[in-house]
Tab-separated table of C-alpha atoms and ligand atoms in Angstrom:
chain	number	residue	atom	x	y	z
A	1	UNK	CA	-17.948	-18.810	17.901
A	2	UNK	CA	-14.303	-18.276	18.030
A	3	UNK	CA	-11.876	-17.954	14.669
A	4	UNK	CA	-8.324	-19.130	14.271
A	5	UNK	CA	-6.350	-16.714	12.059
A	6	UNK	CA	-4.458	-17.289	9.285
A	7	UNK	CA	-2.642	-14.022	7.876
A	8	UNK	CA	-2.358	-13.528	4.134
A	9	UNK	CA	0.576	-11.735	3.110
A	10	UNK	CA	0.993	-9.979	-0.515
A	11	UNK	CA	4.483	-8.790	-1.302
A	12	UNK	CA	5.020	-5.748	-3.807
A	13	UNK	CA	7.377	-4.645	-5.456
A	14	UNK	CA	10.731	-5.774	-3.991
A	15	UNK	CA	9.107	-7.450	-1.164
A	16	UNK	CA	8.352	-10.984	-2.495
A	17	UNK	CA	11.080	-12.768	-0.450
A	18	UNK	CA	9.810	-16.147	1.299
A	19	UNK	CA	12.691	-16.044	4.107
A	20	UNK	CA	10.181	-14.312	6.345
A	21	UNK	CA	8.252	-17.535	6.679
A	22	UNK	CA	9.686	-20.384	8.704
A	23	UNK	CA	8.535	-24.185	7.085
A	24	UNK	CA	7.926	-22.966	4.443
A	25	UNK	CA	5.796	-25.250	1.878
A	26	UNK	CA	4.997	-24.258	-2.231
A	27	UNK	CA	1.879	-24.748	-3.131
A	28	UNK	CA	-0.041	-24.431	-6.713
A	29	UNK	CA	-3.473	-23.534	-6.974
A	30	UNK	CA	-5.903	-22.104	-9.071
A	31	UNK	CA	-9.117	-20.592	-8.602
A	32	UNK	CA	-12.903	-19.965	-10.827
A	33	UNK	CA	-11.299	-16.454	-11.944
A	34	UNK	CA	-7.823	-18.398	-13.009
A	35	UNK	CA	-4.482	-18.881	-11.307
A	36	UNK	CA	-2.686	-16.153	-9.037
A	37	UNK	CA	0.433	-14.705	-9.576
A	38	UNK	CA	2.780	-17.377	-8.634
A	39	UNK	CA	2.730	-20.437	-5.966
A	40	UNK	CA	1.562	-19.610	-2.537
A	41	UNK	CA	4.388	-19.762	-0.227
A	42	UNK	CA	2.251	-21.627	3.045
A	43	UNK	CA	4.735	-20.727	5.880
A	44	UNK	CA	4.481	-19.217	9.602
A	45	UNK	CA	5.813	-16.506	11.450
A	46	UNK	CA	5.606	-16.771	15.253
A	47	UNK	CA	3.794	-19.458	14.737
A	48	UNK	CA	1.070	-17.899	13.181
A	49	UNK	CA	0.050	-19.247	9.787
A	50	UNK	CA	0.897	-17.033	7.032
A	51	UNK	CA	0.581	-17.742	2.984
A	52	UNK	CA	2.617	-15.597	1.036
A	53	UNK	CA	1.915	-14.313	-2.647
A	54	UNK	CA	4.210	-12.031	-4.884
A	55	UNK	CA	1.758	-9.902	-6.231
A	56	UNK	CA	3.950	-9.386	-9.706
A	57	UNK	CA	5.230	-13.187	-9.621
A	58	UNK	CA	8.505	-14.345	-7.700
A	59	UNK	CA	10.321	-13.414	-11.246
A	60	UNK	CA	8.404	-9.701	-11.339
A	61	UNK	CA	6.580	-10.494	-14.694
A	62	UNK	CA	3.814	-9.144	-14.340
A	63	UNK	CA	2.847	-5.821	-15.218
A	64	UNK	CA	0.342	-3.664	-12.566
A	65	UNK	CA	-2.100	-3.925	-14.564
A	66	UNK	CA	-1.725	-7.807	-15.569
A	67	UNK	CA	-1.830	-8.669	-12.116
A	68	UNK	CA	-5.223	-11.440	-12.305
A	69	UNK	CA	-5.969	-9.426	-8.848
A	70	UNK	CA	-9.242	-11.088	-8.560
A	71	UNK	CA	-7.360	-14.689	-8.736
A	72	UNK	CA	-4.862	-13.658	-5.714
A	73	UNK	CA	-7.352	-12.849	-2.997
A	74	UNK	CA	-9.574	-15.658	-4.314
A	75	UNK	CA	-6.828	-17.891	-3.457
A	76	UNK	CA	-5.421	-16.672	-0.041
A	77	UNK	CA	-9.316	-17.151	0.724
A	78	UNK	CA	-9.749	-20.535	-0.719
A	79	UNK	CA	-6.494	-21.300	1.248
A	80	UNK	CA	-8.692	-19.984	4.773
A	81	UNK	CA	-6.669	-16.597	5.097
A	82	UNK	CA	-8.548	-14.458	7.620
A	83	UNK	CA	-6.529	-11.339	6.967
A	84	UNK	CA	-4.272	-9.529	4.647
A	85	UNK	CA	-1.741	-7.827	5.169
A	86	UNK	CA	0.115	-6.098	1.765
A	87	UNK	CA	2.952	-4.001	0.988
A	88	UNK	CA	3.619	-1.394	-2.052
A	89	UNK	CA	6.176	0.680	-3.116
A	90	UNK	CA	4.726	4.379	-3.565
A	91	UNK	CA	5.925	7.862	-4.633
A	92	UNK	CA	4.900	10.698	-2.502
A	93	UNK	CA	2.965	13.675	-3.273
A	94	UNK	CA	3.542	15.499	0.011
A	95	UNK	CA	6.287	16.939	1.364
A	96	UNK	CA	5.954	15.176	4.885
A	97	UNK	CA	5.508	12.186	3.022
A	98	UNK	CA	9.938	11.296	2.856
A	99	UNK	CA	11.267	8.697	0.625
A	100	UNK	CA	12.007	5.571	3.325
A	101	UNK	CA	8.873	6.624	5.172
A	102	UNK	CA	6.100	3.796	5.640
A	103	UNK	CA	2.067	4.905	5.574
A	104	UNK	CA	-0.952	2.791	6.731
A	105	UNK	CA	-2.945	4.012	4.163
A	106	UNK	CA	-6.742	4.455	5.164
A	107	UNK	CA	-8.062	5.155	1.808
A	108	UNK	CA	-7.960	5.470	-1.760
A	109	UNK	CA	-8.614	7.182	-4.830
A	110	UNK	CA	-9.110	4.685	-8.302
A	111	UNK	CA	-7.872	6.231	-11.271
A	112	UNK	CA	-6.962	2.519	-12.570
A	113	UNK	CA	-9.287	1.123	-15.670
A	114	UNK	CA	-10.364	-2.220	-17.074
A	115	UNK	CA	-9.376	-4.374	-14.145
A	116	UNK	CA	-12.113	-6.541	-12.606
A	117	UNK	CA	-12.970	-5.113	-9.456
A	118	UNK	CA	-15.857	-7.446	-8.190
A	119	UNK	CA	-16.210	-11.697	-8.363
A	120	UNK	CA	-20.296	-11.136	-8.891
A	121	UNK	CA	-20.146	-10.668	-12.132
A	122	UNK	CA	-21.209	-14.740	-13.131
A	123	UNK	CA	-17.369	-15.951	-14.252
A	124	UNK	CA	-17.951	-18.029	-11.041
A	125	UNK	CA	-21.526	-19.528	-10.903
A	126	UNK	CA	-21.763	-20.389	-7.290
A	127	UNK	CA	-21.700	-16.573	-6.551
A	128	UNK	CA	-25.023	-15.443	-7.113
A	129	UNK	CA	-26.082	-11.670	-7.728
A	130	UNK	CA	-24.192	-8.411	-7.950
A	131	UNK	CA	-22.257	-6.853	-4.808
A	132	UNK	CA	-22.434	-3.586	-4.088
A	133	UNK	CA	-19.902	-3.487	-1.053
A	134	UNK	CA	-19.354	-0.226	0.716
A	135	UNK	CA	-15.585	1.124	0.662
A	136	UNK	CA	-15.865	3.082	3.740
A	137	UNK	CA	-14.054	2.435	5.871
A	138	UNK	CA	-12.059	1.353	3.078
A	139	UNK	CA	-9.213	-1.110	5.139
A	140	UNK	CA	-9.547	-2.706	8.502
A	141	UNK	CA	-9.512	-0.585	11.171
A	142	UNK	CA	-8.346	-3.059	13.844
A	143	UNK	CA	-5.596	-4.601	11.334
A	144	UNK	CA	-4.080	-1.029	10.735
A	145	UNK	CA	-4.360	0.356	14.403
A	146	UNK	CA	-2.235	-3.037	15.504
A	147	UNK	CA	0.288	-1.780	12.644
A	148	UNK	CA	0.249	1.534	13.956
A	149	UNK	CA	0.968	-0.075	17.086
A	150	UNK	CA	3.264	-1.969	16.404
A	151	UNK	CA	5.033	0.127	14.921
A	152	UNK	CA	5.368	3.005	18.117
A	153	UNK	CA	6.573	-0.316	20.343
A	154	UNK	CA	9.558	-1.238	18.344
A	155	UNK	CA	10.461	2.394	17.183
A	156	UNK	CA	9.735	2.435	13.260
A	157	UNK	CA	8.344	5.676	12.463
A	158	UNK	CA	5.194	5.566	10.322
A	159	UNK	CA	2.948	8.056	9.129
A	160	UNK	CA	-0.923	6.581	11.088
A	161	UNK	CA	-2.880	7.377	7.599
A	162	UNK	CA	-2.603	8.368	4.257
A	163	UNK	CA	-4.834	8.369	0.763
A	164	UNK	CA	-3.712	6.316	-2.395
A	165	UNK	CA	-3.838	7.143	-5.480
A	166	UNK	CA	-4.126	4.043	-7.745
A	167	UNK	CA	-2.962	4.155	-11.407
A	168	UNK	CA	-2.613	2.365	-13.826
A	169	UNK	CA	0.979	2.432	-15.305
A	170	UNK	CA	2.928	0.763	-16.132
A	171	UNK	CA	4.441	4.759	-17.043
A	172	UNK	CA	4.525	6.799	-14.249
A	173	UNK	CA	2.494	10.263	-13.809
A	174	UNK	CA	2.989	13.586	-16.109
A	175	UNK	CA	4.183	16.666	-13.818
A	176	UNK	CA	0.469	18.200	-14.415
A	177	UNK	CA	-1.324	14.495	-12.970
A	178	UNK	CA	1.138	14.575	-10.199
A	179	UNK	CA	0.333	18.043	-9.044
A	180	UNK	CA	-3.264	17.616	-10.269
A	181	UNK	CA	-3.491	14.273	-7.761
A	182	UNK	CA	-1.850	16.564	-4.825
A	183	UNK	CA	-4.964	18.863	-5.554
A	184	UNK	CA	-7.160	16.174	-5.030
A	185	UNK	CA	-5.972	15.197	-1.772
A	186	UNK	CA	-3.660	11.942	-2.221
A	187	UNK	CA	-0.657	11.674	-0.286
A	188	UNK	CA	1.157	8.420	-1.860
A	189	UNK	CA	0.666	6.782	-5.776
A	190	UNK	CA	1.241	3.418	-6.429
A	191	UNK	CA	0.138	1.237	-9.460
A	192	UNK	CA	-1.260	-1.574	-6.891
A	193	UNK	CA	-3.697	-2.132	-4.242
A	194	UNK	CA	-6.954	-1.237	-6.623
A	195	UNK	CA	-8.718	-3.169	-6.915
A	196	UNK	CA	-7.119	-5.142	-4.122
A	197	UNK	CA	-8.418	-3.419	-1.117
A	198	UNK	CA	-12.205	-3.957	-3.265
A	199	UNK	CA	-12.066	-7.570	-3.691
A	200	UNK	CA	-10.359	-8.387	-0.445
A	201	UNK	CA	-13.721	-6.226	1.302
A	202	UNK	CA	-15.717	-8.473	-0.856
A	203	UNK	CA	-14.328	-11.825	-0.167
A	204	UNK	CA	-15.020	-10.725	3.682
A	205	UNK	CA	-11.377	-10.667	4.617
A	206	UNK	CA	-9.985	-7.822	7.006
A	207	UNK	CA	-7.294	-5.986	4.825
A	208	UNK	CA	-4.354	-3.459	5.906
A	209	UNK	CA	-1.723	-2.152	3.665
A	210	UNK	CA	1.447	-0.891	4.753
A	211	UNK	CA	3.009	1.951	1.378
A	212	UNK	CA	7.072	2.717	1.672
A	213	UNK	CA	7.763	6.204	-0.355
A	214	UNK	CA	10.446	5.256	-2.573
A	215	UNK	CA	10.265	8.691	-4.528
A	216	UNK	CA	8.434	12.221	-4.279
A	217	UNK	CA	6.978	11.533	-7.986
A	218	UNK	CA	7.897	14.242	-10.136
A	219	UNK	CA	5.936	17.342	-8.426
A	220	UNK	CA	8.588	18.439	-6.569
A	221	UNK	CA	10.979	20.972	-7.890
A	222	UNK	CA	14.921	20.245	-7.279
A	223	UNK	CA	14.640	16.809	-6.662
A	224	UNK	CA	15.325	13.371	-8.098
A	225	UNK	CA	12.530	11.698	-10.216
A	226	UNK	CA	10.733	8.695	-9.668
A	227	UNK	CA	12.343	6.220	-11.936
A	228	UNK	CA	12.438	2.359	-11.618
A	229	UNK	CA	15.986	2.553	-10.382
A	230	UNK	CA	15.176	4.985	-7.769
A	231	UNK	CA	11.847	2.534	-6.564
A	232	UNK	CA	13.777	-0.527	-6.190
A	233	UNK	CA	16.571	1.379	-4.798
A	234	UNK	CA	14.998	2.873	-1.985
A	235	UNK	CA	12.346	-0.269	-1.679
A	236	UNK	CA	15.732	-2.433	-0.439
A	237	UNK	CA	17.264	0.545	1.390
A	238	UNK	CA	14.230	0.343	3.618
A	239	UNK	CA	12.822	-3.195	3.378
A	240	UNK	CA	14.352	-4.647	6.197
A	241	UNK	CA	12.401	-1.720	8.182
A	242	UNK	CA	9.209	-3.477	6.758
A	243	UNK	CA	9.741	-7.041	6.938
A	244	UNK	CA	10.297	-6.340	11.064
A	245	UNK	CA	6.888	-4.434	11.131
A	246	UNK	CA	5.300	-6.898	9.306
A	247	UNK	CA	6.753	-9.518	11.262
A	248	UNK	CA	6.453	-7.901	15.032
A	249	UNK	CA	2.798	-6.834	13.908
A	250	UNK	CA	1.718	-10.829	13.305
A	251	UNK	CA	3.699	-11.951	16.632
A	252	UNK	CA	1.149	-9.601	18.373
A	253	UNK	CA	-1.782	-10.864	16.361
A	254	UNK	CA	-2.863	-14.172	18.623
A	255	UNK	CA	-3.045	-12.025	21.600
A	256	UNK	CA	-6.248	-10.570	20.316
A	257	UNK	CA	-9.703	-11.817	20.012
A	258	UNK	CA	-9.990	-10.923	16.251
A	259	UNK	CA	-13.620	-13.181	16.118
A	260	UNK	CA	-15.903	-10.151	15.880
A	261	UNK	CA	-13.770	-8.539	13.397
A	262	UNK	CA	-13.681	-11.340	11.156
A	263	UNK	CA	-17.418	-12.193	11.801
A	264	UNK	CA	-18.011	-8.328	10.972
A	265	UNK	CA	-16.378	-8.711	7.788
A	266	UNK	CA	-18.026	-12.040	6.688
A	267	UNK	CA	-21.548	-10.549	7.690
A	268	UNK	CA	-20.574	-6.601	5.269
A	269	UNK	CA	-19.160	-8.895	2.428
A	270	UNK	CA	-22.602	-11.241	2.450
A	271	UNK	CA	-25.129	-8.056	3.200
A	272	UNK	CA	-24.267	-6.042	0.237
A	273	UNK	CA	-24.363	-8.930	-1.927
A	274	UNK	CA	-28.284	-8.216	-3.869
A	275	UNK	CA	-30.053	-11.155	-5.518
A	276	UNK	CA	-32.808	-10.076	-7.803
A	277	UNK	CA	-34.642	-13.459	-8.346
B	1	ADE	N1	5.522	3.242	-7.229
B	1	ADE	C1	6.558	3.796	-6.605
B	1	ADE	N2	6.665	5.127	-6.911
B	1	ADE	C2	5.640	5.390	-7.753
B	1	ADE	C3	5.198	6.551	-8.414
B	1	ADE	N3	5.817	7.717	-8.279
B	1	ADE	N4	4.105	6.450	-9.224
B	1	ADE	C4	3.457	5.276	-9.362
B	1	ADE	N5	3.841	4.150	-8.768
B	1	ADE	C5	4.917	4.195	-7.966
């Protein structure tokens, strides 16, 4: 059996800008776990289909942790998207880790609380039992090595892998958290992509994400602190950087077979779902 691919696209933070899409059409839905951020922006880019979502709305009003994440990747599924491919603005907690740098991040650590991380839990009665998906490996492997790529043939630096740490917000970190979450190993912080990268494994779709460092937090002595100014600041300085990767990375997309990946996916998401009568 062979797929067609249609590549779901959430823009973060300062990347929620529909000109990436050629014919580009608006369309409203809503889903059993209630409506997504904003309109899905149904569009293509090298003639791939693409549906693009601003994860915060096109107006940035919602908060992190208002985001009805469960209601986004319900809808770029509903809407047949095979893959996603996301973008968030992150502070750094390493010193390799430079503001303007970009990191396919190939895990995460959850310090967020309260948000719905799983569609098994009856809201929608069609999904029967409880899922108890695996997160390793926690994003698609294929998706992020054709970033990775990508990224080496047209020349933007990016750092192959890099750990997440999800908070909540909507403040950012204390000094002690920041160098706390250094000790346990993150590289980047964001206030996105959990549970994201969770429901996306269990809706069976192959997800990548693709973190810019805006800031270095506020671990590191003699420097600048992460503030919203500096975020958006350095999200625009760089976006253009991220929009081409994003962009070159789909053109390259239909010249792979992608059907065992997506089959692979389909098959994890159904197997860990556990039916008790
Ligand atoms: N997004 C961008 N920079 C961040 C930081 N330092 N902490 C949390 N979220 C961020």
């Amino acid at each position: 059996m062979s797929y067609l691919i249609k590549v779901g696209i959430i823009g973060g933070t300062g990347l929620d800008n529909p000109d990436i899409l050629k014919n580009r059409e608006e369309k409203q839905v809503t889903t059993p776990f209630g409506d997504p951020s904003d309109k899905l922006i149904l569009g293509e880019i090298s003639g791939v289909p693409c549906v693009l979502l601003a994860r915060h709305g096109r107006l940035h009003n919602l908060l992190p942790g208002d985001v009805n994440y469960r209601a986004n990747i319900w809808a770029l599924k509903q809407e047949g998207c095979t893959q996603i491919i996301v973008t968030t603005a992150t502070g750094s907690l390493r010193e390799d880790y430079k503001p303007g740098d970009l990191v396919i991040l190939d895990n995460f650590i959850d310090r967020t609380h309260g948000r719905k991380q799983t569609f098994y839990d009856g809201s929608c009665p069609e999904l029967k039992g409880f899922c108890h998906i695996p997160m390793e490996p926690a994003y698609c492997a294929k998706l992020r090595n054709l970033i990775i790529s990508t990224a080496s043939n047209i020349n933007i630096f990016c750092h192959p892998v890099g750990t997440i740490m999800a908070i909540d917000g909507p403040r950012f970190s204390s000094r002690a958290e920041s160098l706390m979450f250094r000790q346990w190993g993150a590289d980047v912080i964001s206030m996105t992509t959990c549970p994201e990268v969770v429901l996306a494994k269990e809706a069976g779709i192959s997800y990548a994400a693709i973190a810019l460092v805006t800031d270095y937090d506020c671990w590191r002595p003699n420097t600048e602190h992460v503030s919203h100014d500096l975020v958006l600041k350095n999200f625009q300085k760089n976006v253009v950087k991220l929009i081409s990767l994003i962009s070159a990375t789909i053109e390259q997309m239909p010249k792979e077979d992608w059907s065992d990946t997506i089959k692979k996916h389909l098959e994890f998401a159904e197997k860990s779902v556990w039916i008790t009568n």
